[in-house]
Coordinates of C-alpha atoms in Angstrom, one line a residue:
M2 CA 40.5 16.3 -27.8
R3 CA 38.4 16.5 -24.5
G4 CA 35.2 16.8 -26.7
S5 CA 36.1 13.7 -28.7
R6 CA 36.6 11.7 -25.5
L7 CA 33.3 12.8 -24.2
I8 CA 31.7 11.7 -27.5
A9 CA 33.5 8.5 -27.4
A10 CA 32.3 7.8 -23.7
T11 CA 28.8 8.9 -24.6
G12 CA 28.8 6.5 -27.5
A13 CA 30.1 3.7 -25.4
S14 CA 27.5 4.3 -22.8
L15 CA 24.7 4.3 -25.3
L16 CA 26.1 1.1 -26.8
L17 CA 26.1 -0.5 -23.5
V18 CA 22.6 0.6 -22.5
G19 CA 21.4 -0.3 -26.0
S20 CA 22.9 -3.9 -25.6
A21 CA 21.4 -4.3 -22.2
A22 CA 17.9 -3.2 -23.5
G23 CA 18.1 -5.7 -26.2
V24 CA 18.9 -8.4 -23.6
W25 CA 15.8 -7.4 -21.5
A26 CA 13.4 -6.9 -24.5
G27 CA 13.9 -10.5 -25.5
Q28 CA 13.0 -11.7 -22.0
S29 CA 9.2 -11.1 -21.9
G30 CA 8.4 -14.8 -22.3
D31 CA 10.7 -15.5 -19.3
A32 CA 9.0 -12.7 -17.4
D33 CA 5.6 -14.2 -17.9
D34 CA 6.9 -17.6 -17.0
I35 CA 8.3 -16.2 -13.8
V36 CA 4.8 -14.7 -12.9
Q37 CA 3.3 -18.1 -13.6
A38 CA 5.9 -19.8 -11.4
L39 CA 5.2 -17.4 -8.5
N40 CA 1.4 -17.8 -8.9
A41 CA 1.8 -21.7 -9.1
Y42 CA 3.9 -21.5 -5.8
A43 CA 1.2 -19.4 -4.1
A44 CA -1.5 -21.8 -5.3
A45 CA 0.5 -24.8 -3.9
V46 CA 0.7 -22.9 -0.5
T47 CA -3.1 -22.2 -0.6
S48 CA -3.7 -25.9 -1.3
K49 CA -1.4 -26.7 1.7
N50 CA 0.5 -29.1 -0.7
I51 CA 4.1 -29.4 0.4
E52 CA 5.0 -31.7 -2.5
A53 CA 3.7 -29.2 -5.0
M54 CA 5.5 -26.3 -3.2
A55 CA 8.8 -28.3 -3.5
E56 CA 8.4 -28.3 -7.4
W57 CA 8.7 -24.5 -7.4
V58 CA 11.8 -24.0 -5.1
T59 CA 15.5 -24.9 -5.1
E60 CA 16.8 -27.1 -2.5
D61 CA 19.2 -24.2 -1.4
L62 CA 16.2 -21.9 -1.1
L63 CA 16.9 -18.8 1.0
I64 CA 13.9 -17.3 2.9
F65 CA 13.7 -13.9 4.7
E66 CA 10.2 -13.5 6.3
G67 CA 10.1 -10.4 8.3
A68 CA 13.2 -10.8 10.7
G69 CA 13.1 -14.5 10.4
V70 CA 15.6 -16.5 8.1
N71 CA 15.2 -20.1 6.7
R72 CA 18.3 -21.5 4.9
G73 CA 17.4 -24.4 2.6
W74 CA 14.0 -25.9 1.5
A75 CA 14.3 -28.7 4.3
D76 CA 14.7 -26.1 7.0
Y77 CA 11.8 -23.9 5.8
R78 CA 9.6 -26.9 5.1
D79 CA 10.4 -28.7 8.4
H80 CA 10.8 -25.9 10.9
H81 CA 8.6 -23.1 9.6
L82 CA 6.2 -23.8 6.9
G83 CA 5.2 -27.4 7.6
P84 CA 4.3 -26.7 11.4
E85 CA 2.3 -23.5 10.4
L86 CA 0.3 -25.3 7.8
E87 CA -0.6 -28.0 10.3
M88 CA -2.1 -25.3 12.6
F89 CA -4.1 -23.7 9.7
E90 CA -7.6 -25.0 8.9
A91 CA -7.4 -22.9 5.6
I92 CA -5.0 -20.5 4.0
D93 CA -5.4 -18.2 0.9
Y94 CA -2.0 -16.9 -0.2
K95 CA -1.7 -14.6 -3.3
F96 CA 0.7 -12.5 -5.2
S97 CA -0.3 -9.4 -7.1
D98 CA 1.3 -6.5 -8.9
I99 CA 4.1 -8.8 -10.0
E100 CA 6.8 -7.1 -11.9
A101 CA 9.3 -9.7 -13.2
E102 CA 12.4 -9.6 -15.4
A103 CA 14.9 -12.0 -16.5
G104 CA 18.5 -12.2 -17.9
G105 CA 19.8 -15.6 -18.9
N106 CA 19.0 -18.2 -16.3
L107 CA 18.5 -15.6 -13.5
G108 CA 15.1 -13.9 -12.9
W109 CA 13.7 -11.6 -10.1
A110 CA 10.5 -10.1 -9.3
S111 CA 8.9 -7.6 -7.0
F112 CA 5.3 -8.0 -5.8
R113 CA 2.6 -7.4 -3.2
Y114 CA 1.2 -10.4 -1.3
S115 CA -1.9 -11.0 0.9
V116 CA -2.6 -13.9 3.1
H117 CA -5.8 -15.0 4.8
I118 CA -5.4 -17.7 7.5
E119 CA -8.2 -19.5 9.3
M120 CA -7.2 -21.3 12.6
P121 CA -9.5 -22.9 15.2
E122 CA -9.2 -20.0 17.6
R123 CA -8.9 -16.9 15.2
V124 CA -8.7 -15.6 11.7
S125 CA -5.7 -13.6 10.5
D126 CA -5.3 -11.3 7.4
S127 CA -2.2 -9.7 6.5
A128 CA -0.4 -8.2 3.5
G129 CA 2.8 -6.8 2.5
V130 CA 5.6 -6.6 -0.2
G131 CA 8.2 -8.8 -1.4
T132 CA 11.0 -9.7 -3.7
A133 CA 12.0 -13.0 -5.3
V134 CA 15.0 -14.3 -7.1
L135 CA 14.4 -17.3 -9.4
V136 CA 16.7 -19.6 -11.4
K137 CA 15.9 -21.4 -14.6
G138 CA 16.5 -25.1 -14.4
D139 CA 17.9 -27.3 -17.1
D140 CA 14.2 -28.4 -17.6
G141 CA 13.3 -24.8 -18.5
R142 CA 11.3 -24.3 -15.2
W143 CA 11.8 -21.2 -13.0
R144 CA 12.1 -22.0 -9.4
L145 CA 12.4 -19.8 -6.2
R146 CA 16.0 -19.5 -5.0
H147 CA 15.4 -16.6 -2.6
L148 CA 12.1 -15.0 -1.3
H149 CA 12.0 -12.0 0.9
T150 CA 8.6 -10.8 2.3
T151 CA 8.0 -7.9 4.7
P152 CA 4.5 -7.2 6.1
E153 CA 2.8 -3.9 6.0
R154 CA 2.9 -1.8 9.1
R155 CA -0.2 -2.1 11.1
R156 CA -2.0 1.2 11.6
Q157 CA -2.7 2.2 15.1

């Protein structure tokens, strides 16, 4: 009796895992699209084009950057990103080592980022890691819903 319960439980677990694997296996196209969306967003940041950035985010975007929090695209655009971009003569923002997955209309990714910023008084280089949550819109486009970046610790 106990052995048959164990076999039944194991079988149910394998069925569940197998079903989940089937869902993820069919998502490689979405994972590629998520990578493209993240790279398009980074390219828009590099071009300092706020309108292009808006195409890759949701209105209810949630940003965690280090210890800072911005709630909504308007808050991030008007009180963080916009003022920063005005100070920068140039910026080069890139994602690398992106690992993306999707299930239905929800996608997520982990990545490394690097940013090179040129300002009149100095140049700044930094890098770090991040995670992103994206949602697939009715138009089929993946957009950032949540972005969390953390800079690497500076070596002393």
